[in-house]
PDB file of C-alpha atoms in Angstrom:
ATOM      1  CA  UNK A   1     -24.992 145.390  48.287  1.00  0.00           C
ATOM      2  CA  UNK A   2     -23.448 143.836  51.654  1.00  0.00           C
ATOM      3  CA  UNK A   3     -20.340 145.883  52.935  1.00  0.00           C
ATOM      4  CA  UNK A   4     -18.108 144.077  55.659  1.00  0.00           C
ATOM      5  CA  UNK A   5     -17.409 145.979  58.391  1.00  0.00           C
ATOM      6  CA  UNK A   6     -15.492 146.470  62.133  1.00  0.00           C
ATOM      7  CA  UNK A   7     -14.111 142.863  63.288  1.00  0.00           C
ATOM      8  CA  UNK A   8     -15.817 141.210  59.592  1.00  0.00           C
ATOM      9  CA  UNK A   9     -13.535 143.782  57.254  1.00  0.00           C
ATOM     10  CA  UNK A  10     -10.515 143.498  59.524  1.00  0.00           C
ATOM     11  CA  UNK A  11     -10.722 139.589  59.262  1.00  0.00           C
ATOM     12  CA  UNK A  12     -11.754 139.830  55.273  1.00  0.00           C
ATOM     13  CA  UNK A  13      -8.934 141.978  54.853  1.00  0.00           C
ATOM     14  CA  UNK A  14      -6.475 139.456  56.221  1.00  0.00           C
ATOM     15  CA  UNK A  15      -7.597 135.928  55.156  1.00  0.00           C
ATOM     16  CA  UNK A  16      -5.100 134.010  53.634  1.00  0.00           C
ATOM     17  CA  UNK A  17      -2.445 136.094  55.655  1.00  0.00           C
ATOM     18  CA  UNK A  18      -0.307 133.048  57.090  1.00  0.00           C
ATOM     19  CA  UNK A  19       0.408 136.121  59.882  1.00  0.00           C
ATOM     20  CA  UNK A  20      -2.769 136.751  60.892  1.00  0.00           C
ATOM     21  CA  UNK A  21      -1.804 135.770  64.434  1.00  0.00           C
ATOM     22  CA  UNK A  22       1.337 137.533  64.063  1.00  0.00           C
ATOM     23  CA  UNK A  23      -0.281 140.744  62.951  1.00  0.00           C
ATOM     24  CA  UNK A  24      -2.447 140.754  65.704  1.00  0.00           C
ATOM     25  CA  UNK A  25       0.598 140.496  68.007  1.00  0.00           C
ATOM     26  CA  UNK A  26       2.240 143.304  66.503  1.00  0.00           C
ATOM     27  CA  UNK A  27      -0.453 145.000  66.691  1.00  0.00           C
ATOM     28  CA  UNK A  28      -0.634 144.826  70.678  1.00  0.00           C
ATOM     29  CA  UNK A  29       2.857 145.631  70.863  1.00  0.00           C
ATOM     30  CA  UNK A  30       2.315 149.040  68.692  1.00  0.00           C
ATOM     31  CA  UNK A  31      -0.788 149.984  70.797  1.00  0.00           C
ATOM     32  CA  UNK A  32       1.221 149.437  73.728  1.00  0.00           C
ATOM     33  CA  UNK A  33       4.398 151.116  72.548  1.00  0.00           C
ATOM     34  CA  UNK A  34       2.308 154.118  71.117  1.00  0.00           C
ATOM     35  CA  UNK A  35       0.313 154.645  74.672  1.00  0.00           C
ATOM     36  CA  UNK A  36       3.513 154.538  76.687  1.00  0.00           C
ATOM     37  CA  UNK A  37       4.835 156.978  74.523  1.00  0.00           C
ATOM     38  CA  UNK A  38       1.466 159.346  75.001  1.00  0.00           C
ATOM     39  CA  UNK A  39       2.431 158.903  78.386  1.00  0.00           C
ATOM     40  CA  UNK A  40       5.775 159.489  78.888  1.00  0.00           C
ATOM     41  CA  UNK A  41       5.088 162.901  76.170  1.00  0.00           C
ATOM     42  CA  UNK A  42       2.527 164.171  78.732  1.00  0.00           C
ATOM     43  CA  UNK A  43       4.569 164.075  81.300  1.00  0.00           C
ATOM     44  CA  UNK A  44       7.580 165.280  79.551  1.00  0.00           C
ATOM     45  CA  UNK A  45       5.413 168.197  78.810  1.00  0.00           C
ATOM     46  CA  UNK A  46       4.415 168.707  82.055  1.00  0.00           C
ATOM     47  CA  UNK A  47       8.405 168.518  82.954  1.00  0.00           C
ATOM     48  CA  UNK A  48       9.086 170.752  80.218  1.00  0.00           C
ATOM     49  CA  UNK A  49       6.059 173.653  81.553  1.00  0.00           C
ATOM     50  CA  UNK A  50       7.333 173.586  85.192  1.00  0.00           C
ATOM     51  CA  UNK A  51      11.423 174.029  84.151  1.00  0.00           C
ATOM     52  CA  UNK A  52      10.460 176.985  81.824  1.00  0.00           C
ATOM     53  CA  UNK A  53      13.658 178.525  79.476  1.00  0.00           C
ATOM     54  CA  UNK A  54      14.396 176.476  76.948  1.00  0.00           C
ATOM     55  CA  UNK A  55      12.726 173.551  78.089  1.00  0.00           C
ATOM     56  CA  UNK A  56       9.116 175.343  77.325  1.00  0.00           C
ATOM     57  CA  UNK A  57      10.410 176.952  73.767  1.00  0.00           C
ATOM     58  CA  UNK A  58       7.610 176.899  71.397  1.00  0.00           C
ATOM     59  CA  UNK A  59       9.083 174.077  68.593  1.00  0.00           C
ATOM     60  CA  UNK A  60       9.756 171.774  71.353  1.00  0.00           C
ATOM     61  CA  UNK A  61       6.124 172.054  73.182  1.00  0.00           C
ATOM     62  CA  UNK A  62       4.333 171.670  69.786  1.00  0.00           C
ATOM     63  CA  UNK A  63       6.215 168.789  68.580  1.00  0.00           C
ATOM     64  CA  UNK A  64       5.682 166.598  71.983  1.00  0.00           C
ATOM     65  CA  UNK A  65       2.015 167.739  71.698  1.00  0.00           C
ATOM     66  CA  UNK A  66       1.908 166.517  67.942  1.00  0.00           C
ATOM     67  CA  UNK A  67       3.820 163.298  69.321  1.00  0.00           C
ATOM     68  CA  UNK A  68       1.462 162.803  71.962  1.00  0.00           C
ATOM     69  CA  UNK A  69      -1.599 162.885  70.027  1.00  0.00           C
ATOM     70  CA  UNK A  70      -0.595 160.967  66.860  1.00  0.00           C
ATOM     71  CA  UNK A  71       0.487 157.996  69.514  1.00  0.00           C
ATOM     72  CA  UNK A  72      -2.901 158.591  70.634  1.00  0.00           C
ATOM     73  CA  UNK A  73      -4.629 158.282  67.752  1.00  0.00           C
ATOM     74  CA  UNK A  74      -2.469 156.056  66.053  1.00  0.00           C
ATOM     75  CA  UNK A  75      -3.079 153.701  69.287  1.00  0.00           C
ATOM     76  CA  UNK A  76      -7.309 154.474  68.683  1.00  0.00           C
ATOM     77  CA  UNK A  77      -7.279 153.667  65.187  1.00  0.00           C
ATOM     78  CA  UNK A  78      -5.658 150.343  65.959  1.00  0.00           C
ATOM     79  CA  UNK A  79      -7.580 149.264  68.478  1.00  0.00           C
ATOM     80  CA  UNK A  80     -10.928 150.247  66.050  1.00  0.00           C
ATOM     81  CA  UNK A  81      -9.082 148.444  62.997  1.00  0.00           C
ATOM     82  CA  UNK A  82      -9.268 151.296  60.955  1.00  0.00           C
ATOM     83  CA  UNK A  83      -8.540 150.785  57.511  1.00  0.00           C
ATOM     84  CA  UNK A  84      -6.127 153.856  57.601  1.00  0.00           C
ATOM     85  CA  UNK A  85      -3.885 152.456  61.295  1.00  0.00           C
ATOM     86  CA  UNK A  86      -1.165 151.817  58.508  1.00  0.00           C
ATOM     87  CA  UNK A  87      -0.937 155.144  56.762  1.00  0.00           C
ATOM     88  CA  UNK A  88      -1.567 157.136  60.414  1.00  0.00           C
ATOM     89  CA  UNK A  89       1.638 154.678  61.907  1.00  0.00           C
ATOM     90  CA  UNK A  90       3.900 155.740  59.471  1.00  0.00           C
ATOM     91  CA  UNK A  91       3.244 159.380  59.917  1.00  0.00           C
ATOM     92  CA  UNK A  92       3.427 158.997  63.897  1.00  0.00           C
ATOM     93  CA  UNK A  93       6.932 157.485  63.312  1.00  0.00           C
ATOM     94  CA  UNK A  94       8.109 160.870  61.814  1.00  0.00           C
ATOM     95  CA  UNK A  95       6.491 162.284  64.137  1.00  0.00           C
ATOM     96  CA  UNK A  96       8.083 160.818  66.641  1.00  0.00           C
ATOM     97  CA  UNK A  97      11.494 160.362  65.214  1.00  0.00           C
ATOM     98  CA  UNK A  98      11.037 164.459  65.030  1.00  0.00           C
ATOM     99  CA  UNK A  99      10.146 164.451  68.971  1.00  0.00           C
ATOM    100  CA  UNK A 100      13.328 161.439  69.656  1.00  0.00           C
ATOM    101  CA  UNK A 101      15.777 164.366  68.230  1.00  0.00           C
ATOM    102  CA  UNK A 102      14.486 167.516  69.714  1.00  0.00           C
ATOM    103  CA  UNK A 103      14.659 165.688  73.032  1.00  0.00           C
ATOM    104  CA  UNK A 104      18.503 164.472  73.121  1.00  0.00           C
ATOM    105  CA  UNK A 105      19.189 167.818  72.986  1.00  0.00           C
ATOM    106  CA  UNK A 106      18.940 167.632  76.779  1.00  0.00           C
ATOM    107  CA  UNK A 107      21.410 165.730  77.312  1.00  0.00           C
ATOM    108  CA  UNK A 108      21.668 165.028  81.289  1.00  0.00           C
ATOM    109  CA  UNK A 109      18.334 165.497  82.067  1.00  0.00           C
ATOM    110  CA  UNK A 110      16.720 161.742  82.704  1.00  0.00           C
ATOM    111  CA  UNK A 111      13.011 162.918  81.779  1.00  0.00           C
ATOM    112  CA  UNK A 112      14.011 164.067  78.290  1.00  0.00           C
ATOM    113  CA  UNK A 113      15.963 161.086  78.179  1.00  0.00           C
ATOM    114  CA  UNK A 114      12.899 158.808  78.639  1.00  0.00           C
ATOM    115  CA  UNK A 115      11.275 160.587  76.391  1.00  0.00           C
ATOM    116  CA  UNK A 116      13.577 160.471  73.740  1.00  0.00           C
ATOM    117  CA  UNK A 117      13.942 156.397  74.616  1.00  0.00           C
ATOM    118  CA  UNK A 118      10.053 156.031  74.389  1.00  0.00           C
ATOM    119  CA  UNK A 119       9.695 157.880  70.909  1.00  0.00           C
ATOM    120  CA  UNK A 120      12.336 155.669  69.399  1.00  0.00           C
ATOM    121  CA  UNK A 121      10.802 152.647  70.472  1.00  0.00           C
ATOM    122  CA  UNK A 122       7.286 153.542  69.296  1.00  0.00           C
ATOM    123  CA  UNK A 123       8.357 155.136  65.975  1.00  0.00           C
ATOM    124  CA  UNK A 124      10.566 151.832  65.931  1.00  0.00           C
ATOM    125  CA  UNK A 125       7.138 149.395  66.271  1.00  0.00           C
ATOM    126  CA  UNK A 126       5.190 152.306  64.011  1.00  0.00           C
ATOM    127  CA  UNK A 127       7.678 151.724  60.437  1.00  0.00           C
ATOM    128  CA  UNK A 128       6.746 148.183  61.289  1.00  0.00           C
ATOM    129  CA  UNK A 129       3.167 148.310  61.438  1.00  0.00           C
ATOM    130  CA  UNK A 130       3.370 150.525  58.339  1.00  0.00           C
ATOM    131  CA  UNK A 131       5.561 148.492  56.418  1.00  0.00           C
ATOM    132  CA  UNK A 132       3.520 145.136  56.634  1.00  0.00           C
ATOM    133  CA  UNK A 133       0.343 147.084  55.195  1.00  0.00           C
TER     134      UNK A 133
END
């Protein structure tokens, strides 16, 4: 019995789709919008580590972790057209949402700010990528 797999299953799973094209460009927009936001959670970490007190609480440090790795992965299982990108991109937009709100608590402070803008725009191009699977 033949399975399709890699590029072969990707393509099999879309034919007919009159978006292919337009998949694939959303696509490259999520893996872009979910590796800026790895990013710009590393260094916000990093930010976070060196201005200690409230900025290094516990719940804050393990949710920009958990941000920064589900944009990781969520980027990696896009790029690798896994069959379970959608699924993973819809929990990475909670994820991030999650990170977006713990980070406006900072009001004034223009790297928690950048943060917060960079998890709304990736859990933003996430719900999409989950909604058109």
């Amino acid at each position: 019995m033949a399975t399709t797999t890699g590029t072969q299953g990707f393509q099999a799973a879309y034919q007919g789709t009159p978006h292919f094209g337009h998949m694939a460009e959303q696509m490259q927009r999520c893996i872009q919008e979910c590796l800026s936001c790895f990013s710009v959670c590393e260094q916000t970490l990093a930010h976070c580590l060196r201005k200690g007190g409230r900025h290094a609480a516990a719940d804050l440090v393990k949710v920009m972790v958990d941000c920064a790795e589900s944009c990781r992965m969520s980027a990696a299982m896009m790029s690798r057209e896994s069959a379970f990108h959608a699924r993973h991109c819809e929990l990475c937009a909670d994820i991030c949402k999650a990170c977006e709100e713990a980070c406006e608590e900072f009001g004034g402070d223009a790297q928690m700010k950048a943060c917060a803008d960079a998890c709304r725009s990736c859990a933003e191009a996430c719900r999409q990528m989950s909604a058109r699977h």
